[in-house]
Coordinates of C-alpha atoms in Angstrom, one line a residue:
X631 CA 80.9 -18.0 -55.1
X632 CA 77.5 -17.8 -54.3
X633 CA 77.4 -21.1 -52.8
X634 CA 80.4 -20.4 -50.6
X635 CA 78.7 -17.2 -49.6
X636 CA 75.5 -19.1 -48.7
X637 CA 77.6 -21.6 -46.4
X638 CA 79.9 -19.2 -44.8
X639 CA 77.7 -16.2 -44.3
X640 CA 74.3 -18.2 -43.6
X641 CA 75.2 -21.5 -42.2
X642 CA 71.8 -22.0 -40.7
X643 CA 70.0 -22.0 -44.2
X644 CA 72.0 -24.7 -46.0
X645 CA 70.3 -27.3 -44.3
X646 CA 66.9 -26.0 -45.8
X647 CA 67.9 -26.8 -49.4
X648 CA 65.0 -29.3 -49.7
X649 CA 67.3 -32.1 -51.0
X650 CA 67.0 -35.6 -49.8
X651 CA 69.9 -36.6 -47.6
X652 CA 72.1 -39.4 -48.5
X653 CA 71.1 -39.8 -52.3
X654 CA 74.7 -39.8 -53.4
X655 CA 77.1 -42.7 -53.3
X656 CA 79.6 -40.6 -51.2
X657 CA 79.4 -37.6 -48.9
X658 CA 81.2 -35.4 -51.4
X659 CA 78.6 -35.4 -54.0
X660 CA 75.7 -34.9 -51.4
X661 CA 78.0 -31.9 -50.3
X662 CA 78.3 -30.4 -53.5
X663 CA 74.4 -30.9 -54.3
X664 CA 73.5 -29.2 -51.1
X665 CA 76.0 -26.3 -51.8
X666 CA 74.7 -25.8 -55.1
X667 CA 71.0 -25.6 -53.9
X668 CA 72.1 -23.3 -51.0
X669 CA 73.7 -21.0 -53.6
X670 CA 70.3 -21.2 -55.6
X671 CA 68.4 -20.1 -52.6
X672 CA 70.8 -17.4 -51.6
X673 CA 70.6 -15.9 -55.2
X674 CA 67.0 -15.9 -55.2
X675 CA 66.6 -14.4 -51.8
X676 CA 69.3 -11.7 -52.9
X677 CA 67.2 -10.9 -55.9
X678 CA 64.0 -9.9 -53.7
X679 CA 66.4 -8.3 -51.0
X680 CA 69.2 -6.0 -50.6
X681 CA 71.4 -7.7 -53.2
X682 CA 68.9 -6.3 -55.6
X683 CA 69.2 -2.8 -54.7
X684 CA 72.9 -3.4 -55.2
X685 CA 72.6 -4.5 -58.5
X686 CA 69.7 -3.6 -60.9
X687 CA 68.0 -0.6 -58.9
X688 CA 71.5 0.6 -58.0
X689 CA 72.8 0.5 -61.5
X690 CA 69.6 2.4 -62.7
X691 CA 70.1 5.2 -60.0
X692 CA 73.7 5.8 -61.2
X693 CA 72.4 6.0 -64.8
X694 CA 69.8 8.4 -63.9
X695 CA 72.0 10.3 -61.9
X696 CA 74.5 11.0 -64.8
X697 CA 71.8 11.6 -67.3
X698 CA 70.2 14.2 -65.1
X699 CA 73.4 15.9 -64.4
X700 CA 73.9 16.2 -68.3
X701 CA 70.4 17.5 -68.8
X702 CA 71.2 20.4 -66.4
X703 CA 74.5 21.0 -68.1
X704 CA 72.9 21.0 -71.5
X705 CA 70.2 23.3 -70.4
X706 CA 72.7 25.8 -69.0
X707 CA 74.1 25.9 -72.5
X708 CA 70.9 26.4 -74.1
X709 CA 70.3 29.4 -72.1
X710 CA 73.4 31.1 -73.5
X711 CA 74.1 29.4 -77.1
X712 CA 70.7 28.8 -78.3
X713 CA 69.1 31.3 -81.0
X714 CA 65.4 30.5 -80.4
X715 CA 63.8 31.8 -77.5
X716 CA 61.7 28.7 -77.3
X717 CA 64.8 26.6 -77.1
X718 CA 66.3 28.8 -74.5
X719 CA 63.1 28.3 -72.4
X720 CA 63.2 24.8 -72.7
X721 CA 66.8 24.5 -71.5
X722 CA 66.0 26.4 -68.5
X723 CA 63.0 24.3 -67.8
X724 CA 65.6 21.2 -67.8
X725 CA 67.9 23.1 -65.5
X726 CA 64.9 23.7 -63.0
X727 CA 63.2 20.3 -63.2
X728 CA 66.3 18.2 -63.3
X729 CA 68.1 20.0 -60.4
X730 CA 64.9 19.4 -58.5
X731 CA 65.0 15.5 -59.6
X732 CA 68.8 15.4 -58.8
X733 CA 68.2 16.6 -55.1
X734 CA 65.2 14.3 -54.6
X735 CA 67.4 11.3 -56.0
X736 CA 70.2 12.4 -53.6
X737 CA 68.3 12.3 -50.8
X738 CA 67.0 8.7 -51.3
X739 CA 70.4 7.6 -52.1
X740 CA 71.9 9.0 -48.9
X741 CA 69.3 6.9 -47.0
X742 CA 70.4 4.0 -48.9
X743 CA 74.0 4.5 -48.3
X744 CA 74.5 5.0 -52.1
X745 CA 77.3 7.5 -53.2
X746 CA 76.0 9.2 -56.3
X747 CA 78.6 10.7 -58.9
X748 CA 79.4 14.5 -58.5
X749 CA 80.6 14.9 -62.1
X750 CA 79.9 13.6 -65.6
X751 CA 81.9 10.6 -66.8
X752 CA 83.8 10.5 -70.1
X753 CA 80.6 9.6 -72.0
X754 CA 78.5 12.2 -70.7
X755 CA 81.3 15.0 -70.7
X756 CA 81.9 14.1 -74.4
X757 CA 78.3 15.0 -75.1
X758 CA 78.7 18.2 -73.2
X759 CA 81.8 19.1 -75.0
X760 CA 80.2 18.4 -78.1
X761 CA 77.4 20.9 -77.6
X762 CA 79.8 23.5 -75.9
X763 CA 81.3 24.1 -79.5
X764 CA 77.9 24.8 -81.1
X765 CA 75.7 27.8 -81.3
X766 CA 72.8 29.5 -82.9
X767 CA 70.5 27.6 -85.3
X768 CA 72.8 24.8 -85.4
X769 CA 72.7 24.2 -81.7
X770 CA 69.0 24.7 -81.7
X771 CA 68.6 21.8 -84.2
X772 CA 71.0 19.5 -82.7
X773 CA 69.9 20.1 -79.1
X774 CA 66.3 19.5 -79.5
X775 CA 66.7 16.4 -81.5
X776 CA 68.9 15.1 -78.7
X777 CA 66.3 16.1 -76.1
X778 CA 63.6 14.2 -78.2
X779 CA 65.7 10.9 -78.2
X780 CA 67.0 11.3 -74.8
X781 CA 63.3 11.9 -73.2
X782 CA 61.8 9.0 -75.2
X783 CA 64.3 6.7 -73.7
X784 CA 64.0 8.3 -70.2
X785 CA 60.1 7.8 -70.3
X786 CA 60.4 4.2 -71.3
X787 CA 63.2 3.7 -68.6
X788 CA 61.1 5.5 -65.9
X789 CA 57.9 3.7 -66.7
X790 CA 59.7 0.1 -66.5
X791 CA 61.4 1.3 -63.2
X792 CA 57.9 2.4 -61.8
X793 CA 56.4 -0.7 -62.4
X794 CA 59.1 -3.5 -62.1
X795 CA 61.7 -1.9 -59.6
X796 CA 62.3 -4.0 -56.5
X797 CA 63.2 -1.0 -54.1
X798 CA 60.0 0.7 -52.8
X799 CA 61.7 4.1 -52.7
X800 CA 63.3 4.0 -56.0
X801 CA 60.2 2.7 -57.6
X802 CA 58.2 5.5 -56.0
X803 CA 60.7 8.0 -57.3
X804 CA 60.2 6.6 -60.9
X805 CA 56.6 6.9 -60.7
X806 CA 56.6 10.5 -59.4
X807 CA 59.2 11.7 -62.0
X808 CA 57.4 9.9 -65.1
X809 CA 54.8 12.4 -65.8
X810 CA 57.2 15.4 -65.6
X811 CA 59.4 13.6 -68.0
X812 CA 56.4 12.7 -70.3
X813 CA 55.6 16.5 -70.3
X814 CA 59.4 17.3 -71.2
X815 CA 59.1 14.8 -74.1
X816 CA 56.0 16.6 -75.5
X817 CA 57.6 19.9 -75.0
X818 CA 60.9 18.7 -76.6
X819 CA 58.9 17.3 -79.7
X820 CA 57.2 20.7 -80.2
X821 CA 60.1 22.8 -79.6
X822 CA 62.2 20.4 -81.8
X823 CA 59.7 20.8 -84.8
X824 CA 60.0 24.9 -84.6
X825 CA 63.6 24.5 -84.2
X826 CA 63.9 22.5 -87.4
X827 CA 61.6 24.6 -89.4
X828 CA 63.7 27.8 -88.2
X829 CA 67.0 26.3 -89.3
X830 CA 65.4 25.8 -93.0
X831 CA 64.6 29.4 -93.2

């Protein structure tokens, strides 16, 4: 389909495939060879242009939007269902910081013509439902363990996007947000340690 798109959508580029004309024994093999080469060129140019935003970076943005929305929802739960003041404070920090990050990402997405999700998907809703049924020390321990695991993943993914992302705006957003996530991870590890100790007492 890439080859077809190259010929129908960009007719002027198919002649620049770099293949030697009339190498085949008939016109049909030549045509097929040129079509394939044109498809390769279209794929390469797409990887470096708008098509890249529509695939890798776009998928990253959608994933971040879902994850950040969940951080906000779980942070709200922590403020009411946690027993530790430290866990409640951490939850409130998640609400504040991730709400701000969501707003920034939404502005970028709007400029790019991307429609971000406004509600949790089934996977993330299931996570929220699980924590909504917990409270007290059990909530503290499970929530903070999840926050440590989640932010380790976030830091790795944001670091990768900040260096290898193809879209300049998304790449800049990842770089700007990364230090905040690294701080969240440090806070989560400290708070998780105290929550775990508290649950043993």
